[in-house]
mmCIF file of C-alpha atoms and ligand atoms in Angstrom:
data_model
loop_
_atom_site.group_PDB
_atom_site.id
_atom_site.type_symbol
_atom_site.label_atom_id
_atom_site.label_comp_id
_atom_site.label_asym_id
_atom_site.label_seq_id
_atom_site.Cartn_x
_atom_site.Cartn_y
_atom_site.Cartn_z
ATOM 1 C CA UNK A 1 11.595 -30.281 58.992
ATOM 2 C CA UNK A 2 8.953 -32.492 60.658
ATOM 3 C CA UNK A 3 8.463 -30.889 63.986
ATOM 4 C CA UNK A 4 7.641 -32.891 67.034
ATOM 5 C CA UNK A 5 6.554 -31.158 70.078
ATOM 6 C CA UNK A 6 7.876 -33.100 73.034
ATOM 7 C CA UNK A 7 5.777 -34.037 75.851
ATOM 8 C CA UNK A 8 7.531 -34.288 79.195
ATOM 9 C CA UNK A 9 6.941 -34.485 83.095
ATOM 10 C CA UNK A 10 9.074 -34.277 86.227
ATOM 11 C CA UNK A 11 12.340 -33.595 83.998
ATOM 12 C CA UNK A 12 11.793 -36.913 81.870
ATOM 13 C CA UNK A 13 10.682 -37.182 78.217
ATOM 14 C CA UNK A 14 7.274 -39.071 78.001
ATOM 15 C CA UNK A 15 6.784 -42.163 76.213
ATOM 16 C CA UNK A 16 4.316 -40.466 74.115
ATOM 17 C CA UNK A 17 7.050 -38.234 72.529
ATOM 18 C CA UNK A 18 8.786 -41.231 71.499
ATOM 19 C CA UNK A 19 5.733 -42.666 70.091
ATOM 20 C CA UNK A 20 5.537 -39.220 68.082
ATOM 21 C CA UNK A 21 9.040 -39.894 66.608
ATOM 22 C CA UNK A 22 7.696 -43.087 65.289
ATOM 23 C CA UNK A 23 4.988 -41.623 63.691
ATOM 24 C CA UNK A 24 7.260 -38.917 62.089
ATOM 25 C CA UNK A 25 9.647 -41.636 61.009
ATOM 26 C CA UNK A 26 6.472 -43.550 59.561
ATOM 27 C CA UNK A 27 5.076 -40.545 57.696
ATOM 28 C CA UNK A 28 7.623 -40.075 54.974
ATOM 29 C CA UNK A 29 7.368 -36.330 55.125
ATOM 30 C CA UNK A 30 10.224 -33.789 54.266
ATOM 31 C CA UNK A 31 12.977 -32.496 56.236
ATOM 32 C CA UNK A 32 14.847 -33.614 59.317
ATOM 33 C CA UNK A 33 13.086 -34.951 62.736
ATOM 34 C CA UNK A 34 13.177 -31.957 65.158
ATOM 35 C CA UNK A 35 12.077 -32.162 68.628
ATOM 36 C CA UNK A 36 10.881 -29.039 70.249
ATOM 37 C CA UNK A 37 11.042 -29.023 73.963
ATOM 38 C CA UNK A 38 9.328 -26.123 75.826
ATOM 39 C CA UNK A 39 9.445 -25.494 79.620
ATOM 40 C CA UNK A 40 11.915 -24.267 82.375
ATOM 41 C CA UNK A 41 14.917 -26.313 83.315
ATOM 42 C CA UNK A 42 14.702 -28.851 80.419
ATOM 43 C CA UNK A 43 18.408 -29.576 79.592
ATOM 44 C CA UNK A 44 17.965 -33.399 80.749
ATOM 45 C CA UNK A 45 14.658 -33.704 78.696
ATOM 46 C CA UNK A 46 16.669 -32.064 75.912
ATOM 47 C CA UNK A 47 19.496 -34.609 76.217
ATOM 48 C CA UNK A 48 17.117 -37.662 76.353
ATOM 49 C CA UNK A 49 15.382 -35.866 73.148
ATOM 50 C CA UNK A 50 18.690 -35.577 71.478
ATOM 51 C CA UNK A 51 18.985 -39.429 71.470
ATOM 52 C CA UNK A 52 16.077 -39.989 68.887
ATOM 53 C CA UNK A 53 15.751 -36.784 66.932
ATOM 54 C CA UNK A 54 17.934 -35.338 64.057
ATOM 55 C CA UNK A 55 17.871 -32.193 66.207
ATOM 56 C CA UNK A 56 16.387 -30.491 69.316
ATOM 57 C CA UNK A 57 15.186 -26.835 69.578
ATOM 58 C CA UNK A 58 15.294 -25.838 73.299
ATOM 59 C CA UNK A 59 12.741 -23.284 74.534
ATOM 60 C CA UNK A 60 13.999 -22.857 78.137
ATOM 61 C CA UNK A 61 12.251 -20.103 79.511
ATOM 62 C CA UNK A 62 10.605 -19.152 83.006
ATOM 63 C CA UNK A 63 7.441 -17.956 80.695
ATOM 64 C CA UNK A 64 6.933 -21.982 79.679
ATOM 65 C CA UNK A 65 7.364 -23.188 83.365
ATOM 66 C CA UNK A 66 3.493 -23.850 83.118
ATOM 67 C CA UNK A 67 1.322 -25.270 80.165
ATOM 68 C CA UNK A 68 -0.719 -22.675 78.526
ATOM 69 C CA UNK A 69 -2.497 -22.936 75.286
ATOM 70 C CA UNK A 70 -2.205 -19.397 74.093
ATOM 71 C CA UNK A 71 1.462 -19.580 74.746
ATOM 72 C CA UNK A 72 2.415 -23.074 73.662
ATOM 73 C CA UNK A 73 0.428 -22.221 70.241
ATOM 74 C CA UNK A 74 2.113 -19.133 69.564
ATOM 75 C CA UNK A 75 5.455 -20.691 70.468
ATOM 76 C CA UNK A 76 4.948 -24.091 68.089
ATOM 77 C CA UNK A 77 3.592 -21.643 65.405
ATOM 78 C CA UNK A 78 6.593 -19.211 65.451
ATOM 79 C CA UNK A 79 9.002 -22.438 65.343
ATOM 80 C CA UNK A 80 6.893 -24.084 62.604
ATOM 81 C CA UNK A 81 7.171 -20.869 60.415
ATOM 82 C CA UNK A 82 10.814 -20.154 60.884
ATOM 83 C CA UNK A 83 11.740 -23.770 60.108
ATOM 84 C CA UNK A 84 9.305 -24.202 57.204
ATOM 85 C CA UNK A 85 8.121 -27.283 58.751
ATOM 86 C CA UNK A 86 6.241 -29.730 56.369
ATOM 87 C CA UNK A 87 4.508 -31.257 59.315
ATOM 88 C CA UNK A 88 3.814 -30.569 62.939
ATOM 89 C CA UNK A 89 3.160 -33.422 65.381
ATOM 90 C CA UNK A 90 1.671 -32.732 68.845
ATOM 91 C CA UNK A 91 0.532 -35.252 71.448
ATOM 92 C CA UNK A 92 -2.935 -36.241 71.718
ATOM 93 C CA UNK A 93 -3.142 -35.515 75.373
ATOM 94 C CA UNK A 94 -5.949 -33.268 76.575
ATOM 95 C CA UNK A 95 -3.509 -30.195 76.200
ATOM 96 C CA UNK A 96 -2.176 -31.280 72.810
ATOM 97 C CA UNK A 97 -5.796 -31.444 71.553
ATOM 98 C CA UNK A 98 -6.255 -28.319 73.096
ATOM 99 C CA UNK A 99 -3.872 -25.990 71.458
ATOM 100 C CA UNK A 100 -3.040 -28.163 68.317
ATOM 101 C CA UNK A 101 -6.191 -26.636 66.198
ATOM 102 C CA UNK A 102 -4.972 -23.113 67.194
ATOM 103 C CA UNK A 103 -1.591 -23.897 65.751
ATOM 104 C CA UNK A 104 -3.469 -25.153 62.202
ATOM 105 C CA UNK A 105 -5.572 -22.189 62.332
ATOM 106 C CA UNK A 106 -2.218 -19.942 62.520
ATOM 107 C CA UNK A 107 -0.606 -21.924 60.094
ATOM 108 C CA UNK A 108 -3.819 -22.175 57.677
ATOM 109 C CA UNK A 109 -3.013 -26.034 57.718
ATOM 110 C CA UNK A 110 -4.818 -29.054 57.569
ATOM 111 C CA UNK A 111 -5.766 -30.455 60.779
ATOM 112 C CA UNK A 112 -5.783 -34.319 61.495
ATOM 113 C CA UNK A 113 -6.679 -35.071 65.219
ATOM 114 C CA UNK A 114 -5.914 -38.319 66.983
ATOM 115 C CA UNK A 115 -3.940 -40.391 64.230
ATOM 116 C CA UNK A 116 -3.233 -43.979 65.055
ATOM 117 C CA UNK A 117 -1.378 -44.486 61.516
ATOM 118 C CA UNK A 118 0.704 -42.292 59.276
ATOM 119 C CA UNK A 119 2.544 -42.995 55.849
ATOM 120 C CA UNK A 120 3.066 -40.989 52.829
ATOM 121 C CA UNK A 121 0.984 -41.073 49.796
ATOM 122 C CA UNK A 122 2.341 -39.130 47.024
ATOM 123 C CA UNK A 123 2.763 -35.528 48.210
ATOM 124 C CA UNK A 124 -0.179 -36.034 50.838
ATOM 125 C CA UNK A 125 -0.190 -37.411 54.490
ATOM 126 C CA UNK A 126 -2.129 -40.546 54.829
ATOM 127 C CA UNK A 127 -3.561 -41.190 58.525
ATOM 128 C CA UNK A 128 -5.705 -43.461 60.114
ATOM 129 C CA UNK A 129 -7.993 -42.677 62.930
ATOM 130 C CA UNK A 130 -11.020 -44.055 64.854
ATOM 131 C CA UNK A 131 -14.309 -43.005 64.240
ATOM 132 C CA UNK A 132 -18.020 -44.257 65.288
ATOM 133 C CA UNK A 133 -17.185 -45.399 68.801
ATOM 134 C CA UNK A 134 -14.188 -47.089 67.244
ATOM 135 C CA UNK A 135 -16.051 -49.394 65.166
ATOM 136 C CA UNK A 136 -15.081 -47.734 61.878
ATOM 137 C CA UNK A 137 -11.168 -47.252 61.510
ATOM 138 C CA UNK A 138 -11.089 -44.031 58.938
ATOM 139 C CA UNK A 139 -8.356 -43.319 56.253
ATOM 140 C CA UNK A 140 -7.731 -39.701 55.308
ATOM 141 C CA UNK A 141 -5.356 -37.929 53.313
ATOM 142 C CA UNK A 142 -4.302 -34.334 53.876
ATOM 143 C CA UNK A 143 -2.007 -32.261 51.481
ATOM 144 C CA UNK A 144 -0.496 -29.030 51.549
ATOM 145 C CA UNK A 145 2.951 -27.162 52.677
ATOM 146 C CA UNK A 146 2.506 -27.813 56.133
ATOM 147 C CA UNK A 147 -0.064 -30.266 57.639
ATOM 148 C CA UNK A 148 -0.801 -30.229 61.627
ATOM 149 C CA UNK A 149 -1.776 -33.518 63.556
ATOM 150 C CA UNK A 150 -2.344 -34.785 67.075
ATOM 151 C CA UNK A 151 -1.251 -38.415 67.545
ATOM 152 C CA UNK A 152 -3.067 -40.629 69.787
ATOM 153 C CA UNK A 153 -1.263 -42.051 72.976
ATOM 154 C CA UNK A 154 -0.111 -45.614 72.737
ATOM 155 C CA UNK A 155 -0.770 -46.077 69.172
ATOM 156 C CA UNK A 156 2.977 -46.132 67.610
ATOM 157 C CA UNK A 157 5.695 -48.160 69.098
ATOM 158 C CA UNK A 158 8.057 -46.145 71.112
ATOM 159 C CA UNK A 159 11.249 -45.021 68.862
ATOM 160 C CA UNK A 160 14.355 -46.456 69.450
ATOM 161 C CA UNK A 161 17.595 -44.104 69.774
ATOM 162 C CA UNK A 162 18.447 -43.050 66.155
ATOM 163 C CA UNK A 163 22.364 -43.676 66.624
ATOM 164 C CA UNK A 164 24.302 -40.347 66.550
ATOM 165 C CA UNK A 165 22.830 -37.733 68.987
ATOM 166 C CA UNK A 166 20.914 -34.942 67.250
ATOM 167 C CA UNK A 167 22.259 -31.322 67.677
ATOM 168 C CA UNK A 168 20.666 -29.014 70.342
ATOM 169 C CA UNK A 169 19.979 -25.446 69.613
ATOM 170 C CA UNK A 170 18.511 -22.880 72.338
ATOM 171 C CA UNK A 171 15.703 -20.891 70.662
ATOM 172 C CA UNK A 172 14.423 -17.264 70.899
ATOM 173 C CA UNK A 173 10.658 -17.123 71.406
ATOM 174 C CA UNK A 174 8.472 -14.044 71.041
ATOM 175 C CA UNK A 175 5.525 -15.128 73.183
ATOM 176 C CA UNK A 176 2.103 -13.424 73.895
ATOM 177 C CA UNK A 177 0.785 -12.519 77.458
ATOM 178 C CA UNK A 178 -1.744 -15.045 78.179
ATOM 179 C CA UNK A 179 -5.131 -14.022 79.100
ATOM 180 C CA UNK A 180 -5.502 -17.281 81.172
ATOM 181 C CA UNK A 181 -3.552 -18.680 84.011
ATOM 182 C CA UNK A 182 -3.569 -21.677 85.874
ATOM 183 C CA UNK A 183 -4.578 -20.929 89.636
ATOM 184 C CA UNK A 184 -4.304 -24.273 91.515
ATOM 185 C CA UNK A 185 -3.562 -27.824 90.852
ATOM 186 C CA UNK A 186 -4.546 -31.126 92.720
ATOM 187 C CA UNK A 187 -2.320 -33.960 92.011
ATOM 188 C CA UNK A 188 -3.452 -37.608 92.425
ATOM 189 C CA UNK A 189 -0.545 -39.308 94.348
ATOM 190 C CA UNK A 190 0.280 -42.704 93.516
ATOM 191 C CA UNK A 191 3.391 -44.748 93.844
ATOM 192 C CA UNK A 192 2.113 -47.104 91.023
ATOM 193 C CA UNK A 193 3.384 -46.618 87.470
ATOM 194 C CA UNK A 194 1.307 -44.395 85.026
ATOM 195 C CA UNK A 195 -0.899 -46.493 82.688
ATOM 196 C CA UNK A 196 0.840 -44.708 79.723
ATOM 197 C CA UNK A 197 4.482 -45.344 80.770
ATOM 198 C CA UNK A 198 3.984 -48.948 82.062
ATOM 199 C CA UNK A 199 5.401 -52.055 80.336
ATOM 200 C CA UNK A 200 3.354 -54.359 82.402
ATOM 201 C CA UNK A 201 -0.813 -53.561 83.056
ATOM 202 C CA UNK A 202 -3.096 -55.763 84.919
ATOM 203 C CA UNK A 203 -6.627 -54.792 84.021
ATOM 204 C CA UNK A 204 -9.734 -55.569 85.768
ATOM 205 C CA UNK A 205 -13.384 -56.074 84.557
ATOM 206 C CA UNK A 206 -16.721 -56.409 86.174
ATOM 207 C CA UNK A 207 -16.008 -60.294 86.460
ATOM 208 C CA UNK A 208 -13.526 -59.685 89.080
ATOM 209 C CA UNK A 209 -16.607 -59.333 91.173
ATOM 210 C CA UNK A 210 -16.312 -56.297 93.624
ATOM 211 C CA UNK A 211 -14.277 -53.148 94.417
ATOM 212 C CA UNK A 212 -12.817 -55.119 97.375
ATOM 213 C CA UNK A 213 -11.568 -57.866 94.987
ATOM 214 C CA UNK A 214 -10.410 -55.713 92.483
ATOM 215 C CA UNK A 215 -8.282 -54.248 95.303
ATOM 216 C CA UNK A 216 -7.145 -57.508 96.508
ATOM 217 C CA UNK A 217 -7.006 -59.309 92.783
ATOM 218 C CA UNK A 218 -5.885 -56.481 90.068
ATOM 219 C CA UNK A 219 -3.985 -54.134 92.669
ATOM 220 C CA UNK A 220 -2.395 -56.901 94.390
ATOM 221 C CA UNK A 221 -1.015 -58.586 91.441
ATOM 222 C CA UNK A 222 0.099 -55.535 90.069
ATOM 223 C CA UNK A 223 1.831 -54.203 93.083
ATOM 224 C CA UNK A 224 3.707 -57.730 93.238
ATOM 225 C CA UNK A 225 4.848 -57.171 89.625
ATOM 226 C CA UNK A 226 5.644 -53.845 89.567
ATOM 227 C CA UNK A 227 2.743 -53.175 86.990
ATOM 228 C CA UNK A 228 0.022 -50.529 86.312
ATOM 229 C CA UNK A 229 -3.754 -50.906 86.812
ATOM 230 C CA UNK A 230 -5.989 -50.665 84.431
ATOM 231 C CA UNK A 231 -9.953 -51.229 84.498
ATOM 232 C CA UNK A 232 -12.921 -51.280 81.947
ATOM 233 C CA UNK A 233 -15.556 -48.793 81.547
ATOM 234 C CA UNK A 234 -17.893 -51.043 83.048
ATOM 235 C CA UNK A 235 -16.127 -51.137 86.646
ATOM 236 C CA UNK A 236 -15.581 -47.022 86.232
ATOM 237 C CA UNK A 237 -18.855 -46.559 85.523
ATOM 238 C CA UNK A 238 -20.031 -48.831 88.435
ATOM 239 C CA UNK A 239 -17.822 -46.655 90.816
ATOM 240 C CA UNK A 240 -15.416 -49.164 91.624
ATOM 241 C CA UNK A 241 -12.204 -47.463 90.063
ATOM 242 C CA UNK A 242 -11.649 -43.727 88.853
ATOM 243 C CA UNK A 243 -11.657 -42.896 85.392
ATOM 244 C CA UNK A 244 -8.179 -42.443 85.093
ATOM 245 C CA UNK A 245 -7.493 -46.192 84.900
ATOM 246 C CA UNK A 246 -10.346 -46.668 82.173
ATOM 247 C CA UNK A 247 -8.534 -48.536 79.283
ATOM 248 C CA UNK A 248 -10.457 -48.339 75.744
ATOM 249 C CA UNK A 249 -12.015 -46.342 73.324
ATOM 250 C CA UNK A 250 -13.246 -43.635 75.673
ATOM 251 C CA UNK A 251 -10.421 -44.131 78.128
ATOM 252 C CA UNK A 252 -6.736 -44.771 77.563
ATOM 253 C CA UNK A 253 -5.091 -46.459 74.578
ATOM 254 C CA UNK A 254 -2.114 -48.684 75.790
ATOM 255 C CA UNK A 255 0.499 -50.805 74.211
ATOM 256 C CA UNK A 256 2.606 -52.587 77.132
ATOM 257 C CA UNK A 257 4.939 -55.382 76.983
ATOM 258 C CA UNK A 258 2.351 -57.633 78.644
ATOM 259 C CA UNK A 259 -1.421 -56.871 79.344
ATOM 260 C CA UNK A 260 -2.851 -58.889 81.848
ATOM 261 C CA UNK A 261 -6.808 -58.908 81.662
ATOM 262 C CA UNK A 262 -8.772 -60.345 84.570
ATOM 263 C CA UNK A 263 -12.745 -61.003 84.126
ATOM 264 C CA UNK A 264 -12.677 -58.693 81.016
ATOM 265 C CA UNK A 265 -14.884 -60.045 78.469
ATOM 266 C CA UNK A 266 -12.967 -58.006 75.485
ATOM 267 C CA UNK A 267 -15.761 -55.385 74.104
ATOM 268 C CA UNK A 268 -14.644 -53.926 70.856
ATOM 269 C CA UNK A 269 -14.313 -50.730 72.593
ATOM 270 C CA UNK A 270 -12.039 -52.195 75.323
ATOM 271 C CA UNK A 271 -9.851 -53.900 72.721
ATOM 272 C CA UNK A 272 -9.522 -50.762 70.491
ATOM 273 C CA UNK A 273 -7.536 -49.249 73.756
ATOM 274 C CA UNK A 274 -5.246 -52.499 74.394
ATOM 275 C CA UNK A 275 -5.354 -54.602 71.333
ATOM 276 C CA UNK A 276 -1.980 -53.674 70.035
ATOM 277 C CA UNK A 277 -0.304 -54.925 73.377
ATOM 278 C CA UNK A 278 2.608 -57.192 72.406
ATOM 279 C CA UNK A 279 1.284 -60.156 74.962
ATOM 280 C CA UNK A 280 -2.110 -60.232 76.127
ATOM 281 C CA UNK A 281 -3.013 -62.641 78.824
ATOM 282 C CA UNK A 282 -6.473 -63.300 79.522
ATOM 283 C CA UNK A 283 -8.310 -65.185 82.468
ATOM 284 C CA UNK A 284 -11.940 -65.370 82.221
ATOM 285 C CA UNK A 285 -14.387 -68.136 83.157
ATOM 286 C CA UNK A 286 -16.226 -68.035 79.785
ATOM 287 C CA UNK A 287 -14.454 -69.769 77.124
ATOM 288 C CA UNK A 288 -16.395 -67.938 74.670
ATOM 289 C CA UNK A 289 -15.548 -64.455 75.479
ATOM 290 C CA UNK A 290 -14.212 -62.025 72.959
ATOM 291 C CA UNK A 291 -10.785 -61.226 74.781
ATOM 292 C CA UNK A 292 -9.646 -64.986 74.021
ATOM 293 C CA UNK A 293 -9.789 -63.935 70.208
ATOM 294 C CA UNK A 294 -6.996 -61.222 70.774
ATOM 295 C CA UNK A 295 -5.212 -63.193 73.693
ATOM 296 C CA UNK A 296 -1.741 -65.015 73.178
ATOM 297 C CA UNK A 297 -2.287 -66.460 76.582
ATOM 298 C CA UNK A 298 -5.538 -67.706 78.151
ATOM 299 C CA UNK A 299 -6.637 -69.445 81.013
ATOM 300 C CA UNK A 300 -10.396 -70.387 81.208
ATOM 301 C CA UNK A 301 -11.190 -70.427 84.647
ATOM 302 C CA UNK A 302 -12.379 -68.516 87.832
ATOM 303 C CA UNK A 303 -10.365 -65.093 89.017
ATOM 304 C CA UNK A 304 -11.144 -66.253 92.372
ATOM 305 C CA UNK A 305 -9.173 -69.326 92.192
ATOM 306 C CA UNK A 306 -6.721 -68.536 89.838
ATOM 307 C CA UNK A 307 -5.611 -64.711 90.749
ATOM 308 C CA UNK A 308 -4.758 -65.870 94.236
ATOM 309 C CA UNK A 309 -2.391 -68.525 93.135
ATOM 310 C CA UNK A 310 -0.883 -66.136 90.787
ATOM 311 C CA UNK A 311 -0.144 -63.645 93.399
ATOM 312 C CA UNK A 312 1.193 -66.150 95.741
ATOM 313 C CA UNK A 313 3.397 -67.474 92.954
ATOM 314 C CA UNK A 314 4.746 -63.849 92.102
ATOM 315 C CA UNK A 315 5.798 -63.259 95.739
ATOM 316 C CA UNK A 316 8.424 -65.971 95.482
HETATM 317 P P1 FAD B 401 -18.635 -57.522 81.137
HETATM 318 O O1 FAD B 401 -18.863 -57.200 79.472
HETATM 319 O O2 FAD B 401 -19.709 -57.525 81.960
HETATM 320 O O3 FAD B 401 -17.323 -58.889 80.967
HETATM 321 C C1 FAD B 401 -17.292 -59.453 82.588
HETATM 322 C C2 FAD B 401 -16.392 -60.701 82.024
HETATM 323 O O4 FAD B 401 -15.902 -61.157 83.244
HETATM 324 C C3 FAD B 401 -17.263 -61.617 81.267
HETATM 325 O O5 FAD B 401 -16.641 -62.048 80.029
HETATM 326 C C4 FAD B 401 -17.470 -62.914 82.197
HETATM 327 O O6 FAD B 401 -17.270 -64.139 81.222
HETATM 328 C C5 FAD B 401 -16.203 -62.747 83.158
HETATM 329 N N1 FAD B 401 -16.099 -63.182 84.213
HETATM 330 C C6 FAD B 401 -17.479 -63.245 85.385
HETATM 331 N N2 FAD B 401 -17.191 -63.777 86.274
HETATM 332 C C7 FAD B 401 -15.805 -64.274 86.241
HETATM 333 C C8 FAD B 401 -15.085 -64.940 87.183
HETATM 334 N N3 FAD B 401 -15.520 -65.089 88.415
HETATM 335 N N4 FAD B 401 -13.602 -65.436 86.768
HETATM 336 C C9 FAD B 401 -13.481 -64.802 85.402
HETATM 337 N N5 FAD B 401 -14.053 -64.563 84.824
HETATM 338 C C10 FAD B 401 -15.430 -63.894 85.050
HETATM 339 N N6 FAD B 401 -15.328 -50.309 77.562
HETATM 340 C C11 FAD B 401 -14.191 -50.405 78.102
HETATM 341 O O7 FAD B 401 -13.646 -51.229 78.543
HETATM 342 N N7 FAD B 401 -13.373 -49.046 77.744
HETATM 343 C C12 FAD B 401 -13.804 -47.995 77.017
HETATM 344 O O8 FAD B 401 -13.260 -46.856 76.570
HETATM 345 C C13 FAD B 401 -15.323 -48.198 76.674
HETATM 346 N N8 FAD B 401 -15.763 -47.216 75.935
HETATM 347 C C14 FAD B 401 -17.116 -47.253 75.338
HETATM 348 C C15 FAD B 401 -17.641 -46.141 74.493
HETATM 349 C C16 FAD B 401 -18.887 -46.599 74.039
HETATM 350 C C17 FAD B 401 -19.570 -45.198 73.084
HETATM 351 C C18 FAD B 401 -19.763 -47.565 74.698
HETATM 352 C C19 FAD B 401 -21.238 -47.841 73.982
HETATM 353 C C20 FAD B 401 -19.204 -48.663 75.457
HETATM 354 C C21 FAD B 401 -17.852 -48.355 75.863
HETATM 355 N N9 FAD B 401 -17.321 -49.496 76.625
HETATM 356 C C22 FAD B 401 -16.064 -49.234 77.062
HETATM 357 C C23 FAD B 401 -18.118 -50.611 77.362
HETATM 358 C C24 FAD B 401 -17.817 -51.701 76.404
HETATM 359 O O9 FAD B 401 -18.836 -51.901 75.549
HETATM 360 C C25 FAD B 401 -18.195 -53.118 77.618
HETATM 361 O O10 FAD B 401 -19.402 -52.807 78.025
HETATM 362 C C26 FAD B 401 -17.228 -52.999 78.591
HETATM 363 O O11 FAD B 401 -15.743 -53.089 78.035
HETATM 364 C C27 FAD B 401 -17.370 -54.485 79.482
HETATM 365 O O12 FAD B 401 -16.599 -54.465 80.690
HETATM 366 P P2 FAD B 401 -16.550 -55.606 81.141
HETATM 367 O O13 FAD B 401 -15.374 -56.524 80.426
HETATM 368 O O14 FAD B 401 -15.693 -55.346 82.778
HETATM 369 O O15 FAD B 401 -17.519 -56.418 81.726
#
């Protein structure tokens, strides 16, 4: 089987899980696509997962209420062994990249981190991933009875439902007692849609001019059209916006239906995080700005003039 470890939050399947299902379908590896749902009270997540997978294995236990690397690594390893998995796909989130190497070591499997493309090459699994500040896309092949990989979020299109819903099975897990424990959590509150889930993203760059303009133009437009807010690294480094909003090679990779870039130059490190968006709309006063090379629609002009008009139009 191709084992995909589902990512979910707040009782909902994450978009990254649907992206991993596409990666699994692309991989050409052997066996049914099997989603592993770990957590507590995850029945609704499992039902959502069944729509895109051949089968769903559900580990619904109080001991899985909170993510823990030792416990997750043990659970995933056990299921991969029992199901003789050919491939184990794990989300390229911070936690995924934390426990995935442990799984690879336990399974004595090759490990591919942050893959952006997967395909079969004979018996081997061929993957692409970025390296050297995303200036180089590397192709790498791994072989063996089982291969472990993390999938870079935003790199694959989310999978559409498969047709018939997959069967769901409750699983028994032999979990270790963890030696680490999360003792506190402070969650940043935002009513805005998360970047990784947003269908429309409005991103502001240095050309927006100031933090005040960012709030007025970027947040103003985003809130009017129900979009997520992104920022370039220049803006984050200047302290205008939090790192969580950074899009690009050292920030988030996104693939929304529409990506609206305001005062963004389109540096290669930014493009590597948003270049696969379905429609890119750029407003920049410099007609030679690299962002126009990837834009589907472009306006050469001053954000100070154009964005207030857009906000007024979007209110209608
Ligand atoms: P600028 O490059 O300064 O561009 C501002 C743009 O706004 C210009 O094109 C200008 O013409 C336009 N403009 C100015 N005034 C106006 C106006 N009034 N109206 C309309 N347009 C206007 N960057 C990222 O974004 N994400 C990353 O993850 C990232 N990772 C990096 C990793 C490394 C290792 C390195 C070296 C760099 C990384 N960068 C990243 C930085 C990247 O190289 C660029 O410096 C950055 O993206 C530039 O941000 P910007 O487009 O906001 O600013």
